[in-house]
Amino acid sequence: MLLIACPYCGPRAEIEFAYGGEAHIVRPGPDVTEAEWATFLYLRDNTKGVLAERWRHAHGCGRFFNALRDTRTDQFVETYEIGTPRPDARQGKAA
């Protein structure tokens, strides 16, 4: 079983969590073109390696948080609270 470290509750079983998509995606303003809106809705990085993702501790505290997860191994590198900068996975420093 995979353990995910909720930044609010600590390590918990993966079945308590819900995936929320790629993290740090900024919603465009109301005056965007259709092409820009389509890019926001449908295009994601799909990185092979460490990817910043949004997760929710659905069966726990219910809060959202961000995580760096290696898509090649499915291992969580680091979890961090929403609103904090993305850490640098190679050095453990905020990017």
Short mmCIF file of N, CA and C in Angstrom, two decimals:
data_model
loop_
_atom_site.label_atom_id
_atom_site.label_comp_id
_atom_site.label_asym_id
_atom_site.label_seq_id
_atom_site.Cartn_x
_atom_site.Cartn_y
_atom_site.Cartn_z
N MET A 1 0.84 -1.18 0.00
CA MET A 1 0.00 0.00 0.00
C MET A 1 0.89 1.24 0.00
N LEU A 2 0.47 2.25 -0.73
CA LEU A 2 1.19 3.50 -0.84
C LEU A 2 0.76 4.44 0.28
N LEU A 3 1.72 5.06 0.95
CA LEU A 3 1.42 6.06 1.97
C LEU A 3 1.63 7.45 1.39
N ILE A 4 0.68 8.33 1.63
CA ILE A 4 0.78 9.72 1.19
C ILE A 4 0.81 10.58 2.44
N ALA A 5 1.79 11.48 2.51
CA ALA A 5 1.94 12.34 3.69
C ALA A 5 1.10 13.60 3.52
N CYS A 6 -0.08 13.62 4.13
CA CYS A 6 -0.90 14.83 4.14
C CYS A 6 -0.15 15.88 4.96
N PRO A 7 0.04 17.10 4.44
CA PRO A 7 0.78 18.11 5.21
C PRO A 7 0.03 18.56 6.46
N TYR A 8 -1.24 18.20 6.59
CA TYR A 8 -2.04 18.60 7.74
C TYR A 8 -2.22 17.46 8.75
N CYS A 9 -2.28 16.20 8.27
CA CYS A 9 -2.59 15.06 9.13
C CYS A 9 -1.46 14.05 9.27
N GLY A 10 -0.47 14.12 8.40
CA GLY A 10 0.60 13.14 8.42
C GLY A 10 0.34 12.01 7.44
N PRO A 11 1.18 10.97 7.47
CA PRO A 11 1.07 9.86 6.52
C PRO A 11 -0.23 9.07 6.69
N ARG A 12 -0.89 8.81 5.57
CA ARG A 12 -2.13 8.03 5.56
C ARG A 12 -2.14 7.13 4.33
N ALA A 13 -3.01 6.14 4.32
CA ALA A 13 -3.13 5.21 3.20
C ALA A 13 -3.67 5.93 1.96
N GLU A 14 -3.22 5.50 0.79
CA GLU A 14 -3.61 6.15 -0.46
C GLU A 14 -5.11 6.13 -0.71
N ILE A 15 -5.84 5.19 -0.15
CA ILE A 15 -7.28 5.10 -0.40
C ILE A 15 -8.05 6.26 0.23
N GLU A 16 -7.40 7.04 1.11
CA GLU A 16 -8.05 8.20 1.73
C GLU A 16 -8.00 9.43 0.84
N PHE A 17 -7.28 9.38 -0.28
CA PHE A 17 -7.01 10.57 -1.08
C PHE A 17 -7.67 10.52 -2.45
N ALA A 18 -7.91 11.70 -3.00
CA ALA A 18 -8.47 11.84 -4.34
C ALA A 18 -7.55 12.75 -5.16
N TYR A 19 -7.24 12.32 -6.37
CA TYR A 19 -6.39 13.08 -7.28
C TYR A 19 -7.15 14.29 -7.81
N GLY A 20 -6.49 15.44 -7.88
CA GLY A 20 -7.16 16.66 -8.33
C GLY A 20 -6.55 17.29 -9.56
N GLY A 21 -5.65 16.61 -10.26
CA GLY A 21 -5.07 17.17 -11.47
C GLY A 21 -3.74 17.85 -11.23
N GLU A 22 -3.22 18.43 -12.29
CA GLU A 22 -1.93 19.11 -12.22
C GLU A 22 -2.05 20.37 -11.36
N ALA A 23 -1.03 20.63 -10.56
CA ALA A 23 -1.02 21.79 -9.67
C ALA A 23 -0.47 23.03 -10.38
N HIS A 24 -0.73 24.17 -9.80
CA HIS A 24 -0.20 25.46 -10.24
C HIS A 24 -0.69 25.87 -11.62
N ILE A 25 -1.91 25.47 -11.98
CA ILE A 25 -2.53 25.90 -13.24
C ILE A 25 -3.33 27.17 -12.92
N VAL A 26 -3.01 28.25 -13.59
CA VAL A 26 -3.67 29.53 -13.33
C VAL A 26 -4.85 29.70 -14.27
N ARG A 27 -6.02 29.93 -13.70
CA ARG A 27 -7.23 30.14 -14.50
C ARG A 27 -7.14 31.49 -15.19
N PRO A 28 -7.40 31.53 -16.51
CA PRO A 28 -7.32 32.81 -17.24
C PRO A 28 -8.50 33.73 -16.88
N GLY A 29 -8.32 34.99 -17.15
CA GLY A 29 -9.37 35.98 -16.89
C GLY A 29 -10.53 35.86 -17.86
N PRO A 30 -11.54 36.72 -17.71
CA PRO A 30 -12.74 36.61 -18.53
C PRO A 30 -12.58 37.03 -19.99
N ASP A 31 -11.51 37.72 -20.32
CA ASP A 31 -11.34 38.23 -21.68
C ASP A 31 -10.38 37.38 -22.53
N VAL A 32 -10.38 36.06 -22.34
CA VAL A 32 -9.48 35.19 -23.10
C VAL A 32 -10.11 34.75 -24.40
N THR A 33 -9.27 34.37 -25.33
CA THR A 33 -9.76 33.85 -26.61
C THR A 33 -10.21 32.40 -26.42
N GLU A 34 -10.91 31.88 -27.40
CA GLU A 34 -11.34 30.48 -27.33
C GLU A 34 -10.14 29.54 -27.30
N ALA A 35 -9.10 29.89 -28.04
CA ALA A 35 -7.90 29.05 -28.07
C ALA A 35 -7.22 29.02 -26.70
N GLU A 36 -7.13 30.19 -26.05
CA GLU A 36 -6.53 30.24 -24.71
C GLU A 36 -7.39 29.47 -23.70
N TRP A 37 -8.69 29.56 -23.81
CA TRP A 37 -9.58 28.83 -22.91
C TRP A 37 -9.44 27.31 -23.13
N ALA A 38 -9.35 26.89 -24.39
CA ALA A 38 -9.17 25.47 -24.69
C ALA A 38 -7.83 24.97 -24.14
N THR A 39 -6.80 25.77 -24.24
CA THR A 39 -5.49 25.41 -23.68
C THR A 39 -5.60 25.22 -22.17
N PHE A 40 -6.28 26.13 -21.49
CA PHE A 40 -6.46 26.01 -20.05
C PHE A 40 -7.22 24.74 -19.68
N LEU A 41 -8.26 24.43 -20.42
CA LEU A 41 -9.11 23.27 -20.09
C LEU A 41 -8.45 21.93 -20.39
N TYR A 42 -7.74 21.83 -21.51
CA TYR A 42 -7.35 20.51 -22.00
C TYR A 42 -5.86 20.20 -22.03
N LEU A 43 -4.99 21.18 -22.08
CA LEU A 43 -3.57 20.90 -22.24
C LEU A 43 -2.85 20.87 -20.89
N ARG A 44 -2.17 19.77 -20.63
CA ARG A 44 -1.39 19.60 -19.41
C ARG A 44 -0.01 19.09 -19.80
N ASP A 45 0.94 19.19 -18.87
CA ASP A 45 2.33 18.84 -19.16
C ASP A 45 2.53 17.35 -19.41
N ASN A 46 1.90 16.47 -18.64
CA ASN A 46 2.06 15.02 -18.75
C ASN A 46 3.54 14.64 -18.70
N THR A 47 4.21 15.15 -17.69
CA THR A 47 5.64 14.98 -17.51
C THR A 47 6.02 13.54 -17.19
N LYS A 48 7.09 13.09 -17.80
CA LYS A 48 7.67 11.81 -17.42
C LYS A 48 8.76 12.14 -16.41
N GLY A 49 8.45 11.94 -15.15
CA GLY A 49 9.35 12.33 -14.07
C GLY A 49 8.54 13.00 -12.97
N VAL A 50 9.14 13.96 -12.30
CA VAL A 50 8.49 14.62 -11.16
C VAL A 50 7.49 15.65 -11.67
N LEU A 51 6.25 15.52 -11.21
CA LEU A 51 5.15 16.39 -11.61
C LEU A 51 4.48 16.96 -10.37
N ALA A 52 4.14 18.25 -10.40
CA ALA A 52 3.39 18.86 -9.30
C ALA A 52 1.91 18.59 -9.52
N GLU A 53 1.27 18.00 -8.51
CA GLU A 53 -0.14 17.61 -8.61
C GLU A 53 -0.93 18.16 -7.42
N ARG A 54 -2.23 18.27 -7.62
CA ARG A 54 -3.13 18.69 -6.54
C ARG A 54 -3.85 17.44 -6.04
N TRP A 55 -3.92 17.28 -4.73
CA TRP A 55 -4.59 16.14 -4.11
C TRP A 55 -5.53 16.63 -3.03
N ARG A 56 -6.50 15.79 -2.67
CA ARG A 56 -7.44 16.12 -1.58
C ARG A 56 -7.48 14.94 -0.63
N HIS A 57 -7.37 15.23 0.66
CA HIS A 57 -7.48 14.20 1.69
C HIS A 57 -8.98 13.99 1.94
N ALA A 58 -9.63 13.32 1.01
CA ALA A 58 -11.09 13.20 0.98
C ALA A 58 -11.67 12.48 2.19
N HIS A 59 -11.00 11.45 2.67
CA HIS A 59 -11.52 10.68 3.80
C HIS A 59 -10.73 10.97 5.07
N GLY A 60 -10.32 12.21 5.20
CA GLY A 60 -9.57 12.65 6.37
C GLY A 60 -9.97 14.08 6.68
N CYS A 61 -9.02 14.99 6.60
CA CYS A 61 -9.30 16.39 6.93
C CYS A 61 -10.09 17.10 5.84
N GLY A 62 -10.14 16.53 4.63
CA GLY A 62 -10.90 17.12 3.54
C GLY A 62 -10.20 18.26 2.83
N ARG A 63 -8.97 18.55 3.21
CA ARG A 63 -8.26 19.70 2.64
C ARG A 63 -7.47 19.32 1.39
N PHE A 64 -7.30 20.31 0.51
CA PHE A 64 -6.47 20.15 -0.68
C PHE A 64 -5.02 20.46 -0.31
N PHE A 65 -4.10 19.82 -1.02
CA PHE A 65 -2.68 20.11 -0.88
C PHE A 65 -2.00 19.75 -2.21
N ASN A 66 -0.76 20.18 -2.35
CA ASN A 66 0.01 19.86 -3.55
C ASN A 66 1.04 18.80 -3.22
N ALA A 67 1.43 18.05 -4.24
CA ALA A 67 2.43 17.01 -4.06
C ALA A 67 3.32 16.94 -5.28
N LEU A 68 4.58 16.63 -5.06
CA LEU A 68 5.49 16.30 -6.15
C LEU A 68 5.54 14.79 -6.20
N ARG A 69 5.14 14.23 -7.36
CA ARG A 69 5.10 12.78 -7.52
C ARG A 69 5.87 12.40 -8.78
N ASP A 70 6.69 11.38 -8.66
CA ASP A 70 7.44 10.88 -9.80
C ASP A 70 6.52 9.95 -10.58
N THR A 71 6.16 10.34 -11.79
CA THR A 71 5.21 9.56 -12.59
C THR A 71 5.81 8.25 -13.10
N ARG A 72 7.13 8.12 -13.08
CA ARG A 72 7.76 6.87 -13.51
C ARG A 72 7.66 5.78 -12.45
N THR A 73 7.72 6.17 -11.17
CA THR A 73 7.75 5.20 -10.07
C THR A 73 6.51 5.27 -9.19
N ASP A 74 5.67 6.30 -9.37
CA ASP A 74 4.48 6.54 -8.56
C ASP A 74 4.81 6.88 -7.11
N GLN A 75 6.03 7.29 -6.84
CA GLN A 75 6.45 7.66 -5.49
C GLN A 75 6.28 9.15 -5.25
N PHE A 76 5.78 9.50 -4.08
CA PHE A 76 5.63 10.89 -3.70
C PHE A 76 6.96 11.40 -3.18
N VAL A 77 7.47 12.46 -3.80
CA VAL A 77 8.73 13.06 -3.41
C VAL A 77 8.53 13.99 -2.23
N GLU A 78 7.47 14.80 -2.29
CA GLU A 78 7.19 15.77 -1.24
C GLU A 78 5.75 16.23 -1.35
N THR A 79 5.15 16.58 -0.21
CA THR A 79 3.83 17.20 -0.19
C THR A 79 3.96 18.56 0.49
N TYR A 80 3.10 19.50 0.07
CA TYR A 80 3.17 20.84 0.63
C TYR A 80 1.80 21.51 0.53
N GLU A 81 1.59 22.50 1.38
CA GLU A 81 0.30 23.17 1.47
C GLU A 81 0.02 24.02 0.23
N ILE A 82 -1.26 24.13 -0.11
CA ILE A 82 -1.70 25.02 -1.19
C ILE A 82 -1.27 26.44 -0.84
N GLY A 83 -0.80 27.17 -1.83
CA GLY A 83 -0.40 28.55 -1.62
C GLY A 83 1.09 28.74 -1.35
N THR A 84 1.80 27.64 -1.13
CA THR A 84 3.24 27.75 -0.96
C THR A 84 3.92 27.45 -2.30
N PRO A 85 5.10 28.02 -2.54
CA PRO A 85 5.77 27.79 -3.81
C PRO A 85 6.14 26.32 -4.00
N ARG A 86 6.23 25.92 -5.25
CA ARG A 86 6.63 24.55 -5.57
C ARG A 86 8.07 24.32 -5.14
N PRO A 87 8.34 23.29 -4.34
CA PRO A 87 9.72 22.98 -3.96
C PRO A 87 10.51 22.44 -5.15
N ASP A 88 11.81 22.63 -5.12
CA ASP A 88 12.67 22.05 -6.14
C ASP A 88 12.95 20.61 -5.71
N ALA A 89 12.46 19.65 -6.47
CA ALA A 89 12.56 18.24 -6.11
C ALA A 89 14.02 17.76 -6.04
N ARG A 90 14.91 18.39 -6.76
CA ARG A 90 16.31 17.94 -6.76
C ARG A 90 17.06 18.42 -5.53
N GLN A 91 16.69 19.60 -4.98
CA GLN A 91 17.45 20.16 -3.88
C GLN A 91 16.61 20.36 -2.61
N GLY A 92 15.31 20.14 -2.70
CA GLY A 92 14.46 20.33 -1.54
C GLY A 92 14.23 21.78 -1.18
N LYS A 93 14.51 22.68 -2.12
CA LYS A 93 14.32 24.11 -1.87
C LYS A 93 13.13 24.63 -2.67
N ALA A 94 12.52 25.70 -2.19
CA ALA A 94 11.39 26.32 -2.93
C ALA A 94 11.90 26.90 -4.22
N ALA A 95 11.14 26.67 -5.30
CA ALA A 95 11.54 27.19 -6.62
C ALA A 95 10.96 28.56 -6.86
#
